[in-house]
Amino acid sequence: MKKLTRILGSILLLSVFSNFALAQSVGDVITLVEETKKGIETNASKTISDINRGSVSKSLYVFVVDADKIIVAHGYLPTRVGLSDQAMVDVLGKPYTYEMHDKANKYGSGWVDYVYINPVTGKDENKLTYFERALGSDGKTYIVGSGLYYNK
């Protein structure tokens, strides 16, 4: 199922977006989520700590949310750690975190599209986020996500 989701997501993105550079970033996002998920499953505490030390890239970073919808790790904004993402909406009023949690609980992974501040430009831009549910080595359930910014 995970492989099918990955393939279908990539095909959808390639058909929606004609920018080749963006299509290459889709693979980077999926890989980052999958590698982080493996880290959470192997050593949740260390992986979360490593993420909270910060990402090397403003444009590609990972975040982790627990089952209580609390942000436990954020590669770009570690100041968000400890905050709830339950009521977060984008600038258009879309409850994107609700959609993310709903899809993660139903399907184990998925994509959500919303508007978010791009840390590179400092502007609100379209963002597409891929996420997967993970069972941590500590027995807790998490959602691991990463995304990319694009122009419509």
mmCIF file of C-alpha atoms in Angstrom:
data_model
loop_
_atom_site.group_PDB
_atom_site.id
_atom_site.type_symbol
_atom_site.label_atom_id
_atom_site.label_comp_id
_atom_site.label_asym_id
_atom_site.label_seq_id
_atom_site.Cartn_x
_atom_site.Cartn_y
_atom_site.Cartn_z
ATOM 1 C CA MET A 1 0.000 0.000 0.000
ATOM 2 C CA LYS A 2 2.830 2.408 0.878
ATOM 3 C CA LYS A 3 4.562 1.789 -2.434
ATOM 4 C CA LEU A 4 1.279 2.302 -4.321
ATOM 5 C CA THR A 5 0.638 5.567 -2.442
ATOM 6 C CA ARG A 6 4.133 6.751 -3.313
ATOM 7 C CA ILE A 7 3.758 5.870 -6.986
ATOM 8 C CA LEU A 8 0.285 7.382 -7.310
ATOM 9 C CA GLY A 9 1.362 10.525 -5.462
ATOM 10 C CA SER A 10 4.354 10.960 -7.743
ATOM 11 C CA ILE A 11 2.258 10.417 -10.877
ATOM 12 C CA LEU A 12 -0.334 12.898 -9.657
ATOM 13 C CA LEU A 13 2.308 15.484 -8.878
ATOM 14 C CA LEU A 14 4.024 15.009 -12.208
ATOM 15 C CA SER A 15 0.730 15.469 -14.016
ATOM 16 C CA VAL A 16 -0.279 18.530 -12.012
ATOM 17 C CA PHE A 17 3.099 20.258 -12.008
ATOM 18 C CA SER A 18 5.110 20.656 -15.160
ATOM 19 C CA ASN A 19 8.222 22.004 -13.442
ATOM 20 C CA PHE A 20 10.891 19.262 -13.603
ATOM 21 C CA ALA A 21 12.815 20.700 -10.627
ATOM 22 C CA LEU A 22 9.680 20.421 -8.513
ATOM 23 C CA ALA A 23 9.134 16.825 -9.604
ATOM 24 C CA GLN A 24 12.660 16.003 -8.405
ATOM 25 C CA SER A 25 11.831 17.575 -5.034
ATOM 26 C CA VAL A 26 8.846 15.244 -4.600
ATOM 27 C CA GLY A 27 11.240 12.321 -4.338
ATOM 28 C CA ASP A 28 13.374 14.244 -1.845
ATOM 29 C CA VAL A 29 10.309 14.907 0.340
ATOM 30 C CA ILE A 30 9.201 11.266 0.278
ATOM 31 C CA THR A 31 12.729 10.045 1.024
ATOM 32 C CA LEU A 32 13.118 12.466 3.942
ATOM 33 C CA VAL A 33 9.808 11.327 5.466
ATOM 34 C CA GLU A 34 10.639 7.649 5.020
ATOM 35 C CA GLU A 35 14.136 8.009 6.499
ATOM 36 C CA THR A 36 12.801 10.006 9.442
ATOM 37 C CA LYS A 37 10.059 7.441 10.004
ATOM 38 C CA LYS A 38 12.727 4.714 10.195
ATOM 39 C CA GLY A 39 14.622 6.824 12.723
ATOM 40 C CA ILE A 40 11.486 7.279 14.846
ATOM 41 C CA GLU A 41 10.838 3.532 14.735
ATOM 42 C CA THR A 42 14.442 2.734 15.690
ATOM 43 C CA ASN A 43 15.217 5.479 18.228
ATOM 44 C CA ALA A 44 12.435 8.032 18.634
ATOM 45 C CA SER A 45 14.162 10.113 21.302
ATOM 46 C CA LYS A 46 17.406 10.572 19.352
ATOM 47 C CA THR A 47 15.613 11.263 16.064
ATOM 48 C CA ILE A 48 13.352 13.893 17.644
ATOM 49 C CA SER A 49 16.361 15.514 19.329
ATOM 50 C CA ASP A 50 18.321 15.551 16.072
ATOM 51 C CA ILE A 51 15.429 17.200 14.205
ATOM 52 C CA ASN A 52 15.040 19.879 16.857
ATOM 53 C CA ARG A 53 18.688 20.875 16.457
ATOM 54 C CA GLY A 54 17.599 22.308 13.120
ATOM 55 C CA SER A 55 17.656 21.516 9.462
ATOM 56 C CA VAL A 56 20.461 22.334 7.088
ATOM 57 C CA SER A 57 17.910 23.484 4.542
ATOM 58 C CA LYS A 58 15.178 26.054 4.970
ATOM 59 C CA SER A 59 13.358 24.692 1.949
ATOM 60 C CA LEU A 60 13.394 21.002 2.932
ATOM 61 C CA TYR A 61 12.801 20.109 6.551
ATOM 62 C CA VAL A 62 10.846 17.532 8.525
ATOM 63 C CA PHE A 63 8.334 17.814 11.353
ATOM 64 C CA VAL A 64 6.875 15.247 13.769
ATOM 65 C CA VAL A 65 3.534 15.401 15.566
ATOM 66 C CA ASP A 66 2.383 12.972 18.251
ATOM 67 C CA ALA A 67 -1.021 11.270 18.615
ATOM 68 C CA ASP A 68 -2.193 14.103 20.894
ATOM 69 C CA LYS A 69 -1.541 16.505 17.990
ATOM 70 C CA ILE A 70 1.408 18.118 19.758
ATOM 71 C CA ILE A 71 4.412 19.125 17.659
ATOM 72 C CA VAL A 72 7.354 17.172 19.098
ATOM 73 C CA ALA A 73 9.938 18.039 16.438
ATOM 74 C CA HIS A 74 10.314 20.712 13.795
ATOM 75 C CA GLY A 75 13.434 21.000 11.663
ATOM 76 C CA TYR A 76 12.957 24.646 10.775
ATOM 77 C CA LEU A 77 10.942 26.095 13.670
ATOM 78 C CA PRO A 78 11.889 24.228 16.855
ATOM 79 C CA THR A 79 10.096 27.024 18.756
ATOM 80 C CA ARG A 80 6.853 25.284 17.703
ATOM 81 C CA VAL A 81 7.768 22.180 19.705
ATOM 82 C CA GLY A 82 5.224 21.638 22.458
ATOM 83 C CA LEU A 83 2.465 23.514 20.631
ATOM 84 C CA SER A 84 -0.725 21.865 19.454
ATOM 85 C CA ASP A 85 -1.326 21.690 15.737
ATOM 86 C CA GLN A 86 -4.954 20.682 16.258
ATOM 87 C CA ALA A 87 -6.581 23.986 15.296
ATOM 88 C CA MET A 88 -4.072 25.183 12.709
ATOM 89 C CA VAL A 89 -5.568 26.624 9.554
ATOM 90 C CA ASP A 90 -3.838 28.214 6.603
ATOM 91 C CA VAL A 91 -4.336 31.831 5.505
ATOM 92 C CA LEU A 92 -7.355 30.747 3.450
ATOM 93 C CA GLY A 93 -8.967 29.097 6.485
ATOM 94 C CA LYS A 94 -8.269 25.502 5.434
ATOM 95 C CA PRO A 95 -7.855 23.174 8.449
ATOM 96 C CA TYR A 96 -4.890 21.373 6.900
ATOM 97 C CA THR A 97 -3.723 19.695 10.092
ATOM 98 C CA TYR A 98 -7.143 18.118 10.564
ATOM 99 C CA GLU A 99 -6.918 16.729 7.021
ATOM 100 C CA MET A 100 -3.393 15.446 7.664
ATOM 101 C CA HIS A 101 -4.351 13.647 10.893
ATOM 102 C CA ASP A 102 -7.529 12.246 9.320
ATOM 103 C CA LYS A 103 -5.667 10.801 6.313
ATOM 104 C CA ALA A 104 -2.817 9.470 8.466
ATOM 105 C CA ASN A 105 -5.279 7.660 10.720
ATOM 106 C CA LYS A 106 -7.319 6.270 7.805
ATOM 107 C CA TYR A 107 -4.605 5.435 5.286
ATOM 108 C CA GLY A 108 -1.264 5.602 7.116
ATOM 109 C CA SER A 109 0.093 8.213 4.710
ATOM 110 C CA GLY A 110 -0.993 10.886 2.277
ATOM 111 C CA TRP A 111 -0.655 14.356 0.835
ATOM 112 C CA VAL A 112 -2.204 17.651 1.905
ATOM 113 C CA ASP A 113 -2.121 20.939 0.003
ATOM 114 C CA TYR A 114 -2.332 24.307 1.809
ATOM 115 C CA VAL A 115 -0.810 27.783 2.038
ATOM 116 C CA TYR A 116 2.099 28.298 4.468
ATOM 117 C CA ILE A 117 4.945 30.757 5.020
ATOM 118 C CA ASN A 118 7.908 29.738 2.886
ATOM 119 C CA PRO A 119 11.013 30.183 5.085
ATOM 120 C CA VAL A 120 13.138 30.960 2.024
ATOM 121 C CA THR A 121 10.978 33.804 0.689
ATOM 122 C CA GLY A 122 9.146 34.815 3.877
ATOM 123 C CA LYS A 123 5.884 34.845 1.878
ATOM 124 C CA ASP A 124 2.713 32.795 2.036
ATOM 125 C CA GLU A 125 2.989 30.202 -0.722
ATOM 126 C CA ASN A 126 1.319 26.990 -1.807
ATOM 127 C CA LYS A 127 2.738 23.995 0.013
ATOM 128 C CA LEU A 128 2.281 20.300 -0.611
ATOM 129 C CA THR A 129 3.124 18.056 2.327
ATOM 130 C CA TYR A 130 3.654 14.305 2.380
ATOM 131 C CA PHE A 131 3.257 12.455 5.676
ATOM 132 C CA GLU A 132 3.357 8.955 7.123
ATOM 133 C CA ARG A 133 2.170 7.536 10.422
ATOM 134 C CA ALA A 134 4.958 5.913 12.454
ATOM 135 C CA LEU A 135 5.098 3.766 15.570
ATOM 136 C CA GLY A 136 8.018 5.054 17.597
ATOM 137 C CA SER A 137 10.524 2.929 19.468
ATOM 138 C CA ASP A 138 8.944 4.450 22.597
ATOM 139 C CA GLY A 139 5.557 2.871 21.746
ATOM 140 C CA LYS A 140 3.972 6.202 20.762
ATOM 141 C CA THR A 141 2.305 6.956 17.446
ATOM 142 C CA TYR A 142 3.603 9.878 15.396
ATOM 143 C CA ILE A 143 2.999 11.592 12.097
ATOM 144 C CA VAL A 144 6.178 12.439 10.191
ATOM 145 C CA GLY A 145 5.878 15.033 7.447
ATOM 146 C CA SER A 146 7.773 17.199 5.007
ATOM 147 C CA GLY A 147 6.694 19.328 2.105
ATOM 148 C CA LEU A 148 7.621 21.548 -0.780
ATOM 149 C CA TYR A 149 6.525 24.955 -1.968
ATOM 150 C CA TYR A 150 5.279 25.632 -5.458
ATOM 151 C CA ASN A 151 3.548 28.194 -7.654
ATOM 152 C CA LYS A 152 0.165 27.403 -9.182
#
